[in-house]
mmCIF file of N, CA and C in Angstrom:
data_model
loop_
_atom_site.group_PDB
_atom_site.id
_atom_site.type_symbol
_atom_site.label_atom_id
_atom_site.label_comp_id
_atom_site.label_asym_id
_atom_site.label_seq_id
_atom_site.Cartn_x
_atom_site.Cartn_y
_atom_site.Cartn_z
ATOM 1 N N UNK A 1230 -26.988 15.012 9.385
ATOM 2 C CA UNK A 1230 -26.906 16.212 8.576
ATOM 3 C C UNK A 1230 -25.452 16.736 8.503
ATOM 4 N N UNK A 1231 -24.577 16.348 9.425
ATOM 5 C CA UNK A 1231 -23.239 16.831 9.370
ATOM 6 C C UNK A 1231 -23.097 18.192 10.022
ATOM 7 N N UNK A 1232 -21.897 18.736 10.110
ATOM 8 C CA UNK A 1232 -21.760 20.025 10.708
ATOM 9 C C UNK A 1232 -22.188 21.112 9.765
ATOM 10 N N UNK A 1233 -22.448 22.278 10.308
ATOM 11 C CA UNK A 1233 -23.035 23.383 9.528
ATOM 12 C C UNK A 1233 -22.115 23.825 8.414
ATOM 13 N N UNK A 1234 -20.827 23.894 8.614
ATOM 14 C CA UNK A 1234 -19.904 24.312 7.579
ATOM 15 C C UNK A 1234 -20.040 23.458 6.341
ATOM 16 N N UNK A 1235 -20.083 22.109 6.540
ATOM 17 C CA UNK A 1235 -20.193 21.229 5.400
ATOM 18 C C UNK A 1235 -21.528 21.430 4.664
ATOM 19 N N UNK A 1236 -22.561 21.657 5.422
ATOM 20 C CA UNK A 1236 -23.891 21.857 4.773
ATOM 21 C C UNK A 1236 -23.900 23.149 3.958
ATOM 22 N N UNK A 1237 -23.399 24.213 4.530
ATOM 23 C CA UNK A 1237 -23.395 25.510 3.857
ATOM 24 C C UNK A 1237 -22.507 25.463 2.614
ATOM 25 N N UNK A 1238 -21.331 24.858 2.731
ATOM 26 C CA UNK A 1238 -20.442 24.840 1.622
ATOM 27 C C UNK A 1238 -20.707 23.677 0.671
ATOM 28 N N UNK A 1239 -21.603 22.809 1.072
ATOM 29 C CA UNK A 1239 -22.023 21.656 0.232
ATOM 30 C C UNK A 1239 -20.853 20.754 -0.096
ATOM 31 N N UNK A 1240 -19.947 20.559 0.822
ATOM 32 C CA UNK A 1240 -18.797 19.721 0.597
ATOM 33 C C UNK A 1240 -19.096 18.341 1.133
ATOM 34 N N UNK A 1241 -19.237 17.364 0.249
ATOM 35 C CA UNK A 1241 -19.450 15.998 0.648
ATOM 36 C C UNK A 1241 -18.153 15.228 0.544
ATOM 37 N N UNK A 1242 -17.341 15.550 -0.476
ATOM 38 C CA UNK A 1242 -16.047 14.897 -0.682
ATOM 39 C C UNK A 1242 -15.151 15.844 -1.413
ATOM 40 N N UNK A 1243 -13.849 15.746 -1.180
ATOM 41 C CA UNK A 1243 -12.885 16.600 -1.829
ATOM 42 C C UNK A 1243 -12.098 15.717 -2.813
ATOM 43 N N UNK A 1244 -12.221 16.048 -4.078
ATOM 44 C CA UNK A 1244 -11.523 15.296 -5.120
ATOM 45 C C UNK A 1244 -10.514 16.215 -5.817
ATOM 46 N N UNK A 1245 -9.605 15.623 -6.585
ATOM 47 C CA UNK A 1245 -8.651 16.390 -7.385
ATOM 48 C C UNK A 1245 -8.762 15.911 -8.815
ATOM 49 N N UNK A 1246 -8.483 16.844 -9.737
ATOM 50 C CA UNK A 1246 -8.538 16.525 -11.126
ATOM 51 C C UNK A 1246 -7.359 17.168 -11.827
ATOM 52 N N UNK A 1247 -6.839 16.524 -12.879
ATOM 53 C CA UNK A 1247 -5.755 17.107 -13.629
ATOM 54 C C UNK A 1247 -6.302 18.353 -14.382
ATOM 55 N N UNK A 1248 -5.418 19.229 -14.721
ATOM 56 C CA UNK A 1248 -5.828 20.481 -15.446
ATOM 57 C C UNK A 1248 -6.310 20.112 -16.834
ATOM 58 N N UNK A 1249 -7.246 20.905 -17.318
ATOM 59 C CA UNK A 1249 -7.771 20.762 -18.657
ATOM 60 C C UNK A 1249 -6.767 21.420 -19.610
ATOM 61 N N UNK A 1250 -6.131 20.668 -20.534
ATOM 62 C CA UNK A 1250 -5.139 21.262 -21.423
ATOM 63 C C UNK A 1250 -5.720 22.342 -22.346
ATOM 64 N N UNK A 1251 -7.013 22.280 -22.627
ATOM 65 C CA UNK A 1251 -7.644 23.239 -23.518
ATOM 66 C C UNK A 1251 -8.107 24.526 -22.777
ATOM 67 N N UNK A 1252 -8.132 24.468 -21.437
ATOM 68 C CA UNK A 1252 -8.588 25.596 -20.682
ATOM 69 C C UNK A 1252 -7.736 25.754 -19.406
ATOM 70 N N UNK A 1253 -6.580 26.360 -19.510
ATOM 71 C CA UNK A 1253 -5.683 26.517 -18.356
ATOM 72 C C UNK A 1253 -6.454 27.129 -17.157
ATOM 73 N N UNK A 1254 -6.207 26.515 -15.995
ATOM 74 C CA UNK A 1254 -6.884 26.968 -14.795
ATOM 75 C C UNK A 1254 -8.159 26.189 -14.484
ATOM 76 N N UNK A 1255 -8.662 25.450 -15.434
ATOM 77 C CA UNK A 1255 -9.886 24.636 -15.214
ATOM 78 C C UNK A 1255 -9.472 23.192 -15.047
ATOM 79 N N UNK A 1256 -10.309 22.446 -14.297
ATOM 80 C CA UNK A 1256 -10.056 21.006 -14.179
ATOM 81 C C UNK A 1256 -10.460 20.237 -15.426
ATOM 82 N N UNK A 1257 -9.894 19.098 -15.637
ATOM 83 C CA UNK A 1257 -10.300 18.235 -16.718
ATOM 84 C C UNK A 1257 -11.691 17.689 -16.455
ATOM 85 N N UNK A 1258 -12.141 16.811 -17.370
ATOM 86 C CA UNK A 1258 -13.507 16.269 -17.243
ATOM 87 C C UNK A 1258 -13.651 15.235 -16.121
ATOM 88 N N UNK A 1259 -12.563 14.574 -15.732
ATOM 89 C CA UNK A 1259 -12.618 13.502 -14.726
ATOM 90 C C UNK A 1259 -11.634 13.754 -13.593
ATOM 91 N N UNK A 1260 -12.023 13.403 -12.406
ATOM 92 C CA UNK A 1260 -11.120 13.448 -11.282
ATOM 93 C C UNK A 1260 -10.090 12.341 -11.385
ATOM 94 N N UNK A 1261 -9.106 12.348 -10.508
ATOM 95 C CA UNK A 1261 -8.096 11.234 -10.557
ATOM 96 C C UNK A 1261 -8.717 9.908 -10.210
ATOM 97 N N UNK A 1262 -9.870 9.893 -9.521
ATOM 98 C CA UNK A 1262 -10.532 8.623 -9.202
ATOM 99 C C UNK A 1262 -11.604 8.273 -10.248
ATOM 100 N N UNK A 1263 -11.759 9.104 -11.286
ATOM 101 C CA UNK A 1263 -12.670 8.749 -12.367
ATOM 102 C C UNK A 1263 -14.056 9.396 -12.273
ATOM 103 N N UNK A 1264 -14.296 10.271 -11.372
ATOM 104 C CA UNK A 1264 -15.606 10.952 -11.300
ATOM 105 C C UNK A 1264 -15.701 12.105 -12.274
ATOM 106 N N UNK A 1265 -16.915 12.378 -12.738
ATOM 107 C CA UNK A 1265 -17.175 13.491 -13.644
ATOM 108 C C UNK A 1265 -17.125 14.811 -12.873
ATOM 109 N N UNK A 1266 -16.358 15.764 -13.315
ATOM 110 C CA UNK A 1266 -16.183 17.054 -12.631
ATOM 111 C C UNK A 1266 -17.265 18.052 -12.989
ATOM 112 N N UNK A 1267 -18.108 17.758 -13.957
ATOM 113 C CA UNK A 1267 -19.064 18.718 -14.471
ATOM 114 C C UNK A 1267 -19.966 19.403 -13.437
ATOM 115 N N UNK A 1268 -20.405 18.670 -12.439
ATOM 116 C CA UNK A 1268 -21.310 19.267 -11.440
ATOM 117 C C UNK A 1268 -20.620 19.491 -10.119
ATOM 118 N N UNK A 1269 -19.339 19.360 -10.080
ATOM 119 C CA UNK A 1269 -18.603 19.560 -8.810
ATOM 120 C C UNK A 1269 -18.317 21.033 -8.605
ATOM 121 N N UNK A 1270 -18.380 21.411 -7.319
ATOM 122 C CA UNK A 1270 -18.004 22.776 -6.947
ATOM 123 C C UNK A 1270 -16.483 22.885 -7.062
ATOM 124 N N UNK A 1271 -16.021 23.945 -7.680
ATOM 125 C CA UNK A 1271 -14.586 24.116 -7.841
ATOM 126 C C UNK A 1271 -14.030 25.016 -6.742
ATOM 127 N N UNK A 1272 -12.825 24.711 -6.319
ATOM 128 C CA UNK A 1272 -12.147 25.488 -5.309
ATOM 129 C C UNK A 1272 -10.729 25.784 -5.816
ATOM 130 N N UNK A 1273 -10.393 27.033 -5.981
ATOM 131 C CA UNK A 1273 -9.067 27.377 -6.563
ATOM 132 C C UNK A 1273 -7.942 27.278 -5.528
ATOM 133 N N UNK A 1274 -8.102 26.432 -4.527
ATOM 134 C CA UNK A 1274 -7.087 26.326 -3.466
ATOM 135 C C UNK A 1274 -5.715 25.994 -4.010
ATOM 136 N N UNK A 1275 -4.721 26.647 -3.496
ATOM 137 C CA UNK A 1275 -3.329 26.369 -3.857
ATOM 138 C C UNK A 1275 -2.602 26.140 -2.557
ATOM 139 N N UNK A 1276 -1.787 25.115 -2.497
ATOM 140 C CA UNK A 1276 -1.004 24.824 -1.304
ATOM 141 C C UNK A 1276 -0.150 26.068 -0.938
ATOM 142 N N UNK A 1277 -0.129 26.466 0.315
ATOM 143 C CA UNK A 1277 0.585 27.660 0.701
ATOM 144 C C UNK A 1277 2.121 27.530 0.663
ATOM 145 N N UNK A 1278 2.611 26.339 0.674
ATOM 146 C CA UNK A 1278 4.061 26.102 0.649
ATOM 147 C C UNK A 1278 4.368 24.668 0.161
ATOM 148 N N UNK A 1279 5.551 24.418 -0.314
ATOM 149 C CA UNK A 1279 5.917 23.063 -0.756
ATOM 150 C C UNK A 1279 5.725 22.079 0.388
ATOM 151 N N UNK A 1280 5.168 20.923 0.066
ATOM 152 C CA UNK A 1280 4.992 19.921 1.070
ATOM 153 C C UNK A 1280 3.641 19.984 1.799
ATOM 154 N N UNK A 1281 2.889 21.083 1.595
ATOM 155 C CA UNK A 1281 1.574 21.222 2.224
ATOM 156 C C UNK A 1281 0.592 20.355 1.437
ATOM 157 N N UNK A 1282 -0.510 20.033 2.056
ATOM 158 C CA UNK A 1282 -1.515 19.205 1.384
ATOM 159 C C UNK A 1282 -2.125 19.903 0.235
ATOM 160 N N UNK A 1283 -2.632 19.156 -0.753
ATOM 161 C CA UNK A 1283 -3.197 19.701 -1.955
ATOM 162 C C UNK A 1283 -4.616 20.206 -1.734
ATOM 163 N N UNK A 1284 -5.157 19.906 -0.573
ATOM 164 C CA UNK A 1284 -6.562 20.268 -0.213
ATOM 165 C C UNK A 1284 -6.587 21.220 0.972
ATOM 166 N N UNK A 1285 -7.626 21.994 1.120
ATOM 167 C CA UNK A 1285 -7.741 22.855 2.292
ATOM 168 C C UNK A 1285 -7.788 22.008 3.582
ATOM 169 N N UNK A 1286 -6.997 22.328 4.569
ATOM 170 C CA UNK A 1286 -6.935 21.510 5.789
ATOM 171 C C UNK A 1286 -8.273 21.329 6.477
ATOM 172 N N UNK A 1287 -9.190 22.306 6.364
ATOM 173 C CA UNK A 1287 -10.501 22.141 7.019
ATOM 174 C C UNK A 1287 -11.329 21.037 6.417
ATOM 175 N N UNK A 1288 -10.969 20.528 5.252
ATOM 176 C CA UNK A 1288 -11.711 19.441 4.627
ATOM 177 C C UNK A 1288 -10.969 18.101 4.642
ATOM 178 N N UNK A 1289 -9.997 17.994 5.507
ATOM 179 C CA UNK A 1289 -9.180 16.785 5.591
ATOM 180 C C UNK A 1289 -10.020 15.509 5.743
ATOM 181 N N UNK A 1290 -11.060 15.564 6.498
ATOM 182 C CA UNK A 1290 -11.919 14.375 6.742
ATOM 183 C C UNK A 1290 -12.767 14.020 5.527
ATOM 184 N N UNK A 1291 -12.764 14.843 4.517
ATOM 185 C CA UNK A 1291 -13.624 14.618 3.338
ATOM 186 C C UNK A 1291 -12.818 14.250 2.058
ATOM 187 N N UNK A 1292 -11.486 14.147 2.221
ATOM 188 C CA UNK A 1292 -10.638 13.913 1.060
ATOM 189 C C UNK A 1292 -10.835 12.516 0.478
ATOM 190 N N UNK A 1293 -10.992 12.427 -0.849
ATOM 191 C CA UNK A 1293 -11.109 11.165 -1.543
ATOM 192 C C UNK A 1293 -9.776 10.430 -1.419
ATOM 193 N N UNK A 1294 -9.815 9.259 -0.868
ATOM 194 C CA UNK A 1294 -8.571 8.523 -0.669
ATOM 195 C C UNK A 1294 -7.926 8.112 -2.003
ATOM 196 N N UNK A 1295 -8.728 7.822 -3.020
ATOM 197 C CA UNK A 1295 -8.183 7.435 -4.325
ATOM 198 C C UNK A 1295 -7.458 8.624 -4.969
ATOM 199 N N UNK A 1296 -8.075 9.802 -4.956
ATOM 200 C CA UNK A 1296 -7.417 11.007 -5.523
ATOM 201 C C UNK A 1296 -6.138 11.296 -4.723
ATOM 202 N N UNK A 1297 -6.202 11.168 -3.389
ATOM 203 C CA UNK A 1297 -5.053 11.461 -2.559
ATOM 204 C C UNK A 1297 -3.897 10.512 -2.858
ATOM 205 N N UNK A 1298 -4.188 9.233 -3.098
ATOM 206 C CA UNK A 1298 -3.129 8.229 -3.414
ATOM 207 C C UNK A 1298 -2.438 8.589 -4.721
ATOM 208 N N UNK A 1299 -3.214 8.985 -5.730
ATOM 209 C CA UNK A 1299 -2.667 9.337 -7.039
ATOM 210 C C UNK A 1299 -1.701 10.547 -6.881
ATOM 211 N N UNK A 1300 -2.154 11.559 -6.157
ATOM 212 C CA UNK A 1300 -1.321 12.759 -6.012
ATOM 213 C C UNK A 1300 -0.124 12.499 -5.129
ATOM 214 N N UNK A 1301 -0.220 11.637 -4.107
ATOM 215 C CA UNK A 1301 0.904 11.283 -3.261
ATOM 216 C C UNK A 1301 1.986 10.518 -4.036
ATOM 217 N N UNK A 1302 1.551 9.741 -5.030
ATOM 218 C CA UNK A 1302 2.500 8.956 -5.825
ATOM 219 C C UNK A 1302 3.175 9.763 -6.904
ATOM 220 N N UNK A 1303 2.682 10.972 -7.186
ATOM 221 C CA UNK A 1303 3.260 11.749 -8.268
ATOM 222 C C UNK A 1303 4.312 12.713 -7.788
#
């Protein structure tokens, strides 16, 4: 079942998506790894400082490695 925090927040994996050019502040239709964002829970997390991770540290173990590679290369 996983730990309680993951169950309550329903976080199975943390993905990243480029911004939707037609709707500033919203993600595009696909994540960087190609998954549909339509049913994903959105988190408006912003890195607190330059060089910080793009994802909330509490979800480090759930980060999609493909999304992370794309963002690390950019």
